[in-house]
Amino acid sequence: MPDRADLRQVLQERVVVADGAMGTMLQAYDLSLDEFQGHEGCNEILSITRPDVVRAIHKAYFDVGVDAVETNTFGANFANLGEYGISDRIYELSEAGARLAREAADAASTPDRPRFVLGSVGPGTKLPTLGHTTFEILRDAYAENVRGLVDGGADAIIIETTQDLLQTKASVIGAKRALAAAGSTIPIIVSVTVETTGTMLLGSEIGAALTALEPLGIDLIGLNCATGPKEMSEHLRYLSRHSSIPLACMPNAGLPQLTADGAYYPLTPEELADAHETFVESYGLSLVGGCCGTTPEHLRQVVERVGGRAPKVREPKPEAGVASLYQTVPFRQDTSYLSIGERTNANGSKAFKEAMLAEDWEGCVEIARAQIRDGAHLLDLCVDYVGRDGVADMKQIASRLATASTLPIVLDSTEPQVLEAGLAMLGGRCALNSVNFEDGEAPDSRFAKIASLAKEYGAAVVALTIDENGQARTAETKVAIAERLLDTLERDYGIAGHDVLIDTLTFTLATGQEESRRDGIETIEAIRLLKQRRPDVQTVLGLSNISFGLNPAARHVLNSVFLHECVQAGLDSAIVHASRIMPMSKIADDQREAALDLIYDRRRE
Ligand code: HCS
């Protein structure tokens, strides 16, 4: 077999035009129940029983000049085949579909014009966020799907028509595992479906999708299906502004209209070509094609209009942040610090602990909701409690917050398996709280286990300035450990500084002990130094520790004043009880001065 051309390389040189629909093209054939082996509508079986039909569709697209076709495997997944009772045929039908497309691509290729096969991975009907199935079942079934596509000769995997971000993450992680096992490095394209409502089926805005999916290490992101190009334009504009990876778009031939003869797709070939020309020029798309209702004639006109053009150079402004199922939240807030709600914590909140111990899951969710109302930007979730099954508790609470919380979640645990249980429930992008070097950075260390999880699930990381010698106390050691954390995360796990929140940690101030007198000063100085040296990095502080031992009123004052001083020094975010933080204007001068004296060790002897 000759060496196959590298699609990644070609995507840098020219706009790649993919094919149009497979499903709606198949509907034009008069196929018998026998040809579906009794499973009416299961198009993937036609790759076995009517390869001539599938080949003819691929050929029709290559004949009009497209660069790539998608395999007839959109439904070769666990949920779809499961509905026909044939989920044991995932590999067989994936491989067969990819092989047919490979044959067609090889037949159409010339030495200076390679043609490509995009291995289609459809969503199926089971949405893990709604509890229809589990993340793990989906991930492993998608891996099987991708194994067949690779063996059949796909040049890329296209995970398309995705509706649930958790399902999408399961597909990407399953695909990556399958590619790694096969020693394959082919690109992964993810194409989400935004409904006419302006969000994905479960309510995700395009920003949430980008924030959740790009860090998984995918090669392209885009949109397909549900609507025509007009409805996609705003979402593509968003991706164009914020995505650092190349963009794809495969619209339907307009919004389908129901007629007596079935769905009618109104968009003309010329209109599709017009839209793609605008998208390529204005938004810098790299991969264009069509979805339901588009035909070889549609794609002929797209090829004539944009085929072979060099992709426009974009200058995106990515925004580091995390996402709930619904929305993205950038780490950098324009007006203030990023407030991370501390009350959903079994160690820090009596009410939350009691609700959790009573297994009053709705009570736990209510505490989350109260923090959302209080104006938190993210929620810290910690279920660690001696004697409890942390994985089970995390599943109970995270599965509820997955849809109940409009805010992204910071998963907080010392146990990697508890963090992973949360990651497998939450469709957006989480942060993991936390990694440190307490037991080093060897492969069996906690650091390595949690950093690996962050890498695989595309999570951000809270990193604490603790090393093998314990918690750093001086500004200099805090910053030195922070730099080691940042270097190690980047070098060994590919986690960039903008996805790391460094917690310079603070000890309790009012212990009366000599050694704690400078703790406030050292923490503030560490934040200032770190922000000078690494302005790309986020800083965070678990605030409450500073004031342990004081009465509640004094705690609120000290926490608020200390937070103010840290923010002045460059602190980006803090884990706080949002409604208890007082604006400086609400604190009496003498109380504020007393707090500052304590923080800056200005003791009056
Ligand atoms: N590649 C699939 C997408 C359906 S949404 C098809 O049928 O063309």
XYZ file of C-alpha atoms in Angstrom, residues 4-604:
601
model
C -1.143 7.789 2.519
C -1.043 11.586 2.329
C -1.250 13.431 5.625
C -4.585 15.184 6.033
C -3.171 17.471 8.749
C -0.601 18.754 6.289
C -3.153 19.274 3.515
C -5.458 21.161 5.904
C -2.687 23.703 6.436
C -2.265 24.250 2.739
C -5.810 24.378 1.415
C -9.451 24.430 2.386
C -10.539 20.803 2.334
C -13.975 20.104 0.884
C -15.744 17.069 2.291
C -18.827 15.355 0.875
C -22.483 15.975 1.517
C -25.008 13.677 3.105
C -24.922 9.894 3.236
C -28.174 9.192 5.101
C -30.485 11.305 2.948
C -28.744 10.078 -0.221
C -29.456 6.478 0.770
C -33.131 7.338 1.181
C -33.310 7.885 -2.577
C -32.706 4.146 -3.173
C -35.512 1.640 -3.080
C -34.057 -0.857 -0.621
C -35.785 -3.963 0.677
C -36.070 -5.147 4.251
C -33.819 -8.073 3.305
C -31.111 -5.659 2.283
C -31.290 -4.240 5.798
C -31.114 -7.834 7.107
C -34.480 -7.175 8.706
C -33.220 -4.053 10.559
C -35.084 -1.430 8.597
C -33.306 1.902 8.544
C -29.988 0.550 9.823
C -27.961 2.091 6.996
C -24.665 0.655 8.185
C -25.790 -2.862 7.204
C -25.843 -1.700 3.589
C -22.034 -1.608 3.695
C -22.306 -5.441 3.845
C -25.398 -6.130 1.747
C -25.256 -3.312 -0.830
C -21.640 -2.155 -1.049
C -22.403 -1.130 -4.640
C -24.861 1.523 -3.388
C -22.487 2.916 -0.771
C -19.629 2.917 -3.291
C -21.803 4.725 -5.850
C -22.541 7.513 -3.355
C -18.858 7.916 -2.476
C -17.974 7.946 -6.174
C -20.633 10.539 -6.965
C -19.028 12.889 -4.434
C -15.472 12.245 -5.586
C -16.628 12.769 -9.183
C -17.656 16.358 -8.380
C -14.225 17.017 -6.922
C -14.465 16.735 -3.140
C -11.286 16.015 -1.203
C -12.841 13.693 1.363
C -15.851 11.494 1.987
C -17.394 10.379 5.240
C -17.875 6.692 5.917
C -21.288 5.055 6.076
C -20.856 4.468 9.796
C -22.834 7.281 11.389
C -25.007 4.740 13.235
C -22.351 2.062 13.824
C -22.366 2.819 17.517
C -23.492 1.258 20.736
C -26.787 3.081 21.116
C -27.976 2.856 17.523
C -26.985 -0.752 16.875
C -28.237 -1.606 20.351
C -31.715 -0.503 19.320
C -31.603 -3.143 16.585
C -30.203 -5.685 19.049
C -26.890 -5.897 17.160
C -24.467 -3.888 19.305
C -21.998 -6.769 18.892
C -21.500 -5.592 15.289
C -19.902 -2.197 16.054
C -16.432 -3.216 14.876
C -17.622 -5.167 11.829
C -19.825 -2.378 10.454
C -17.301 0.355 11.258
C -14.531 -1.512 9.473
C -16.734 -2.368 6.482
C -17.896 1.234 6.047
C -14.363 2.591 6.270
C -13.045 0.001 3.810
C -15.602 0.986 1.150
C -14.740 4.673 1.512
C -11.025 3.810 1.410
C -11.454 1.935 -1.860
C -13.354 4.860 -3.349
C -10.764 7.385 -2.115
C -7.854 5.347 -3.447
C -9.595 4.973 -6.815
C -10.140 8.762 -7.019
C -6.665 9.769 -5.783
C -3.867 10.872 -8.097
C -0.262 11.485 -7.034
C -0.792 15.249 -6.781
C -4.370 15.108 -5.534
C -4.866 12.725 -2.629
C -8.410 11.997 -1.479
C -9.314 11.259 2.099
C -11.631 9.188 4.268
C -13.270 10.734 7.326
C -14.436 7.997 9.694
C -17.883 9.070 10.874
C -18.749 8.550 14.540
C -22.359 9.479 15.223
C -23.805 10.210 18.656
C -26.401 7.505 19.038
C -29.429 8.226 21.158
C -28.120 7.695 24.675
C -27.204 10.865 26.520
C -25.060 10.220 29.592
C -25.822 13.608 31.139
C -29.464 12.521 31.314
C -28.481 9.144 32.791
C -29.419 7.079 29.714
C -26.095 5.260 29.987
C -22.723 5.753 31.629
C -19.706 7.630 30.426
C -17.552 4.500 30.722
C -19.881 2.312 28.631
C -20.017 4.940 25.911
C -16.275 5.604 25.952
C -15.447 1.928 25.474
C -18.083 1.427 22.772
C -16.821 4.485 20.843
C -13.307 3.041 21.104
C -14.585 -0.111 19.386
C -16.189 2.063 16.705
C -12.890 3.870 16.091
C -10.869 0.657 16.084
C -12.973 -0.538 13.142
C -12.650 2.789 11.333
C -8.858 2.769 11.675
C -8.587 -0.835 10.520
C -10.811 -0.013 7.547
C -8.450 2.780 6.494
C -9.827 6.109 7.775
C -7.538 9.159 7.478
C -9.315 11.023 10.283
C -12.085 10.457 12.800
C -15.041 12.829 12.666
C -17.162 12.767 15.811
C -20.270 14.518 14.544
C -23.810 15.640 15.288
C -22.952 15.697 18.966
C -25.689 16.806 21.334
C -24.420 16.215 24.859
C -20.958 17.455 25.855
C -20.438 14.468 28.157
C -21.250 12.109 25.300
C -18.852 14.079 23.098
C -16.089 13.796 25.674
C -16.726 10.043 25.948
C -16.327 9.768 22.155
C -13.118 11.779 22.066
C -11.550 9.936 24.983
C -12.655 6.568 23.542
C -11.251 7.569 20.138
C -7.950 8.666 21.642
C -7.588 5.425 23.543
C -8.330 3.401 20.387
C -5.887 5.422 18.287
C -3.150 5.068 20.902
C -3.736 1.306 21.089
C -3.512 1.068 17.296
C -0.391 3.261 17.161
C -2.333 5.711 14.980
C -1.962 9.490 15.069
C -4.739 10.429 12.631
C -6.569 13.669 13.443
C -9.800 13.886 15.411
C -12.460 16.325 14.225
C -15.357 17.185 16.520
C -18.513 18.654 15.080
C -21.241 19.758 17.460
C -24.867 20.306 16.595
C -26.464 23.577 17.608
C -30.234 23.540 17.370
C -32.450 26.363 16.130
C -32.747 27.395 19.794
C -29.136 28.590 19.590
C -27.762 25.926 21.928
C -26.966 22.229 21.750
C -29.806 19.870 22.661
C -29.051 19.987 26.400
C -28.633 23.753 26.473
C -24.883 24.167 25.892
C -23.780 27.425 24.333
C -21.078 27.210 21.711
C -18.608 28.775 24.174
C -19.184 25.913 26.633
C -18.559 23.419 23.832
C -15.298 25.069 22.824
C -14.056 25.327 26.412
C -14.926 21.698 27.157
C -13.668 20.138 23.930
C -10.576 21.985 22.733
C -8.446 20.974 25.757
C -9.081 17.292 24.951
C -6.422 17.613 22.268
C -8.657 17.484 19.201
C -7.495 18.750 15.818
C -10.546 20.586 14.462
C -13.821 21.791 15.901
C -16.946 22.745 14.012
C -20.668 22.500 13.492
C -22.902 20.187 11.501
C -26.546 19.203 11.050
C -29.808 20.514 12.567
C -29.816 23.781 10.627
C -28.649 25.399 7.446
C -25.657 27.715 7.231
C -27.564 30.891 8.100
C -28.325 29.696 11.631
C -24.689 28.573 12.089
C -23.097 31.877 11.228
C -23.002 33.461 14.719
C -21.630 30.288 16.286
C -18.918 30.051 13.641
C -18.036 33.667 14.295
C -17.561 32.795 17.974
C -15.359 29.820 17.132
C -13.387 31.912 14.695
C -12.644 34.480 17.402
C -11.808 32.097 20.206
C -10.697 28.705 18.902
C -6.979 28.056 18.566
C -7.622 24.974 16.436
C -8.887 24.908 12.809
C -12.615 25.054 12.078
C -15.094 22.901 10.173
C -18.683 23.360 9.012
C -21.152 20.970 7.401
C -24.645 22.466 7.382
C -27.875 20.848 6.313
C -29.409 22.018 3.068
C -31.474 24.469 5.117
C -34.135 23.782 7.706
C -36.126 20.741 6.562
C -39.770 21.230 5.638
C -42.128 18.333 6.106
C -43.998 17.332 2.953
C -46.184 14.368 2.043
C -43.067 12.769 0.498
C -40.912 13.276 3.591
C -38.429 15.999 4.516
C -37.671 18.615 1.891
C -34.433 20.568 2.222
C -34.771 23.976 0.566
C -31.194 25.286 0.324
C -29.939 25.379 -3.266
C -26.408 24.350 -4.261
C -25.601 27.950 -5.074
C -26.768 29.118 -1.648
C -24.561 26.525 0.052
C -21.592 27.650 -2.054
C -22.335 31.314 -1.192
C -22.441 30.505 2.511
C -19.211 28.528 2.484
C -17.443 31.230 0.530
C -18.428 33.766 3.205
C -17.430 31.394 6.010
C -14.070 30.597 4.440
C -13.299 34.267 3.853
C -14.772 35.744 7.050
C -14.216 33.025 9.608
C -11.219 31.197 8.184
C -12.777 27.728 7.963
C -10.458 24.863 7.017
C -12.936 22.054 6.323
C -16.322 22.530 4.651
C -18.972 20.143 3.414
C -22.640 19.356 3.740
C -24.942 17.370 5.966
C -28.537 16.178 5.586
C -30.161 17.106 2.298
C -26.962 18.114 0.521
C -26.208 16.308 -2.735
C -23.281 15.908 -5.161
C -24.570 18.975 -7.013
C -24.365 21.048 -3.815
C -20.789 19.926 -3.311
C -19.853 20.467 -6.942
C -20.648 24.128 -6.508
C -18.808 24.311 -3.171
C -15.715 22.750 -4.796
C -15.892 25.247 -7.658
C -16.176 28.164 -5.260
C -13.715 27.398 -2.426
C -11.874 24.191 -3.356
C -8.108 24.598 -3.186
C -8.150 28.069 -1.592
C -5.552 28.671 1.071
C -7.187 28.877 4.506
C -7.384 32.436 5.844
C -4.993 33.184 8.651
C -7.033 33.824 11.774
C -5.892 35.651 14.881
C -8.039 34.089 17.567
C -8.115 35.303 21.145
C -8.531 32.154 23.218
C -9.920 32.655 26.719
C -8.692 30.207 29.329
C -11.497 29.095 31.579
C -13.835 26.328 32.619
C -17.402 25.479 31.655
C -20.602 24.059 33.010
C -22.841 22.116 30.676
C -24.344 25.452 29.723
C -21.779 28.244 29.718
C -18.095 29.036 29.680
C -16.559 31.092 32.488
C -13.185 32.703 31.766
C -10.624 32.634 34.557
C -9.966 36.324 34.120
C -12.903 38.459 35.175
C -13.035 42.039 33.928
C -14.290 43.631 37.074
C -13.171 41.615 40.037
C -11.672 38.340 41.210
C -13.136 34.996 40.200
C -15.179 33.805 43.137
C -15.221 30.041 43.794
C -17.996 29.001 46.160
C -16.587 27.086 49.149
C -19.768 25.796 50.745
C -20.283 22.578 48.760
C -17.530 21.073 50.870
C -18.022 18.278 53.397
C -15.012 19.520 55.352
C -15.752 23.211 55.243
C -19.538 23.487 55.540
C -21.516 21.925 58.372
C -24.770 22.194 56.421
C -23.296 20.430 53.396
C -21.689 17.720 55.530
C -24.971 17.031 57.299
C -26.934 16.898 54.054
C -24.362 14.516 52.564
C -24.253 12.246 55.610
C -28.059 12.093 55.568
C -27.852 11.347 51.813
C -30.133 14.293 51.260
C -28.840 14.863 47.730
C -31.357 17.566 46.944
C -30.206 19.369 50.089
C -26.634 19.270 48.739
C -27.801 20.687 45.417
C -29.714 23.424 47.229
C -26.467 24.580 48.883
C -24.945 24.792 45.402
C -27.922 26.807 44.183
C -27.611 29.227 47.102
C -24.010 29.937 46.103
C -25.088 30.530 42.515
C -27.594 33.076 43.824
C -24.861 34.641 45.989
C -22.888 35.445 42.858
C -20.174 32.757 42.822
C -18.546 32.185 39.429
C -17.503 28.556 40.035
C -18.355 25.967 42.696
C -15.795 23.952 44.630
C -17.150 20.455 45.316
C -15.527 18.322 47.999
C -17.136 15.109 49.289
C -14.074 13.739 51.145
C -15.192 12.517 54.542
C -13.624 9.778 56.629
C -15.561 6.538 56.499
C -17.645 7.470 53.451
C -17.431 6.004 49.948
C -16.196 9.120 48.160
C -16.740 7.705 44.684
C -20.387 6.910 45.423
C -20.995 10.316 47.050
C -19.306 12.117 44.172
C -21.462 10.257 41.639
C -24.641 11.152 43.490
C -23.852 14.837 43.767
C -21.975 15.464 40.505
C -24.664 13.731 38.434
C -27.210 16.166 39.885
C -25.016 19.237 39.546
C -24.328 18.243 35.919
C -27.707 19.699 34.952
C -28.595 21.740 38.062
C -25.508 23.944 38.143
C -25.155 26.717 35.636
C -21.656 27.207 37.064
C -18.567 25.121 36.313
C -17.340 22.776 39.024
C -13.952 22.640 40.719
C -13.642 19.012 41.790
C -11.829 18.944 45.112
C -10.439 15.705 46.523
C -7.202 14.076 47.579
C -8.327 10.843 45.903
C -7.803 10.458 42.149
C -10.681 7.996 41.820
C -13.089 10.456 43.463
C -11.988 13.146 41.011
C -12.441 10.747 38.103
C -15.956 9.839 39.286
C -16.820 13.553 39.063
C -15.159 14.006 35.682
C -17.219 11.145 34.278
C -20.441 12.920 35.277
C -19.851 16.503 34.211
C -20.205 17.567 30.593
C -18.467 20.912 30.800
C -14.854 21.566 31.718
C -13.864 21.094 35.353
C -10.830 22.167 37.311
C -9.176 19.585 39.571
C -8.289 20.725 43.066
C -5.479 19.808 43.496
C -1.987 18.639 42.666
C 1.178 19.187 44.690
C 4.565 17.525 45.165
C 3.957 16.173 48.659
C 4.898 12.668 47.507
C 6.989 13.744 44.541
C 6.195 13.458 40.869
C 7.038 9.819 40.051
C 4.472 7.862 37.997
C 2.821 6.402 41.106
C 2.609 9.758 42.909
C -0.681 11.515 43.489
C 0.649 14.354 41.380
C 1.141 12.046 38.384
C -2.252 10.365 38.798
C -4.203 13.625 39.046
C -2.220 15.383 36.306
C -2.887 12.394 34.010
C -6.609 12.686 34.720
C -6.522 16.404 33.930
C -4.752 15.670 30.685
C -7.162 12.936 29.562
C -10.344 14.818 30.497
C -9.023 18.228 29.440
C -9.491 19.662 32.932
C -7.758 22.712 34.388
C -5.659 22.209 37.512
C -5.322 23.888 40.883
C -1.703 23.408 41.984
C -0.605 23.941 45.591
C 2.825 25.162 46.669
C 3.689 22.051 48.644
C 6.680 19.840 47.935
C 8.482 16.890 49.513
C 9.480 19.224 52.402
C 5.927 20.300 53.129
C 3.964 23.504 52.649
C 6.096 26.422 51.507
C 6.215 29.266 53.991
C 8.276 32.013 52.355
C 7.453 33.877 49.181
C 10.653 32.639 47.592
C 9.935 28.945 48.189
C 6.279 29.336 47.228
C 7.306 30.792 43.880
C 10.062 28.208 43.342
C 7.579 25.355 43.894
C 5.017 27.108 41.706
C 7.538 27.253 38.884
C 8.403 23.597 39.316
C 4.682 22.724 39.233
C 4.170 24.766 36.076
C 7.221 23.319 34.332
C 6.309 19.745 35.199
C 2.672 20.108 34.158
C 3.699 21.603 30.820
C 6.619 19.314 30.068
C 5.165 15.966 31.162
C 1.425 16.481 30.660
C 1.117 19.238 28.050
C -0.919 21.364 30.497
C -0.094 25.007 29.750
C 0.282 27.728 32.373
C -2.996 29.411 31.443
C -4.812 26.237 32.530
C -3.138 26.119 35.932
C -4.342 27.970 39.013
C -1.514 28.277 41.503
C -2.579 28.372 45.139
C 0.240 30.004 47.104
C -1.525 28.810 50.275
C -1.780 30.660 53.485
C -1.362 29.484 57.030
C -3.584 30.679 59.853
C -2.505 34.142 60.976
C -3.828 34.602 64.471
C -2.167 31.593 66.104
C -0.116 33.780 68.411
C 2.951 31.816 67.338
C 6.083 33.642 66.352
C 6.539 31.634 63.141
C 3.120 32.540 61.754
C 3.584 36.309 61.997
C 4.836 36.761 58.460
C 2.451 34.294 56.771
C 0.138 36.974 55.384
C 3.045 39.014 54.047
C 4.736 36.012 52.441
C 1.527 34.889 50.726
C 0.824 38.342 49.312
C 4.428 38.695 48.183
C 4.345 35.262 46.530
C 1.276 36.278 44.503
C 2.964 39.508 43.426
C 6.212 37.775 42.441
C 4.504 34.949 40.607
C 2.292 37.290 38.586
C 5.396 39.279 37.623
C 7.290 36.208 36.480
C 4.401 34.276 34.947
C 1.626 36.661 33.895
C 0.020 33.826 31.882
C -0.718 31.852 35.036
C -3.799 32.158 37.248
C -3.488 32.523 40.996
C -6.039 31.264 43.486
C -6.314 31.197 47.252
C -8.373 29.147 49.663
C -9.122 32.151 51.800
C -10.726 30.890 54.989
C -7.563 29.338 56.394
C -6.164 32.770 57.164
C -8.718 33.453 59.875
C -9.219 30.138 61.667
C -9.711 30.497 65.375
C -11.263 33.982 65.308
C -14.916 34.731 66.038
C -17.205 34.810 62.974
C -17.445 38.609 62.751
C -13.677 39.017 62.974
C -13.213 36.256 60.412
C -15.408 38.036 57.875
C -13.414 41.235 58.302
C -10.003 39.569 58.128
C -10.994 37.411 55.147
C -12.348 40.432 53.264
C -9.344 42.671 53.972
C -6.851 39.914 53.201
C -8.659 39.125 49.950
C -8.548 42.800 49.015
C -4.793 42.953 49.635
C -4.201 39.747 47.641
C -6.267 41.035 44.713
C -4.189 44.229 44.758
C -1.101 42.017 44.510
C -2.530 40.215 41.473
C -4.714 37.401 42.842
C -7.121 36.189 40.138
C -9.474 33.980 42.120
C -10.392 32.878 45.609
C -12.334 30.053 47.204
C -14.751 31.928 49.413
C -18.198 32.149 50.940
C -19.261 34.768 48.415
C -21.983 36.444 50.464
C -19.643 36.906 53.452
C -17.070 38.934 51.593
C -17.501 42.564 52.573
C -16.610 45.475 50.326
C -13.892 47.659 51.863
C -16.350 50.563 52.065
C -18.524 48.544 54.486
C -15.732 47.874 56.986
C -15.151 50.382 59.775
C -11.745 52.079 59.569
C -10.519 50.806 62.928
C -11.473 47.216 62.075
C -9.769 47.480 58.729
C -6.631 48.900 60.336
C -6.590 46.103 62.907
C -6.838 43.509 60.126
C -4.048 45.205 58.168
C -1.871 45.297 61.290
C -2.315 41.572 61.646
C -1.736 40.845 57.960
C 1.390 43.024 57.691
C 2.697 42.170 61.155
C 2.581 45.785 62.266
C 2.421 44.923 65.898
C 2.175 47.688 68.350
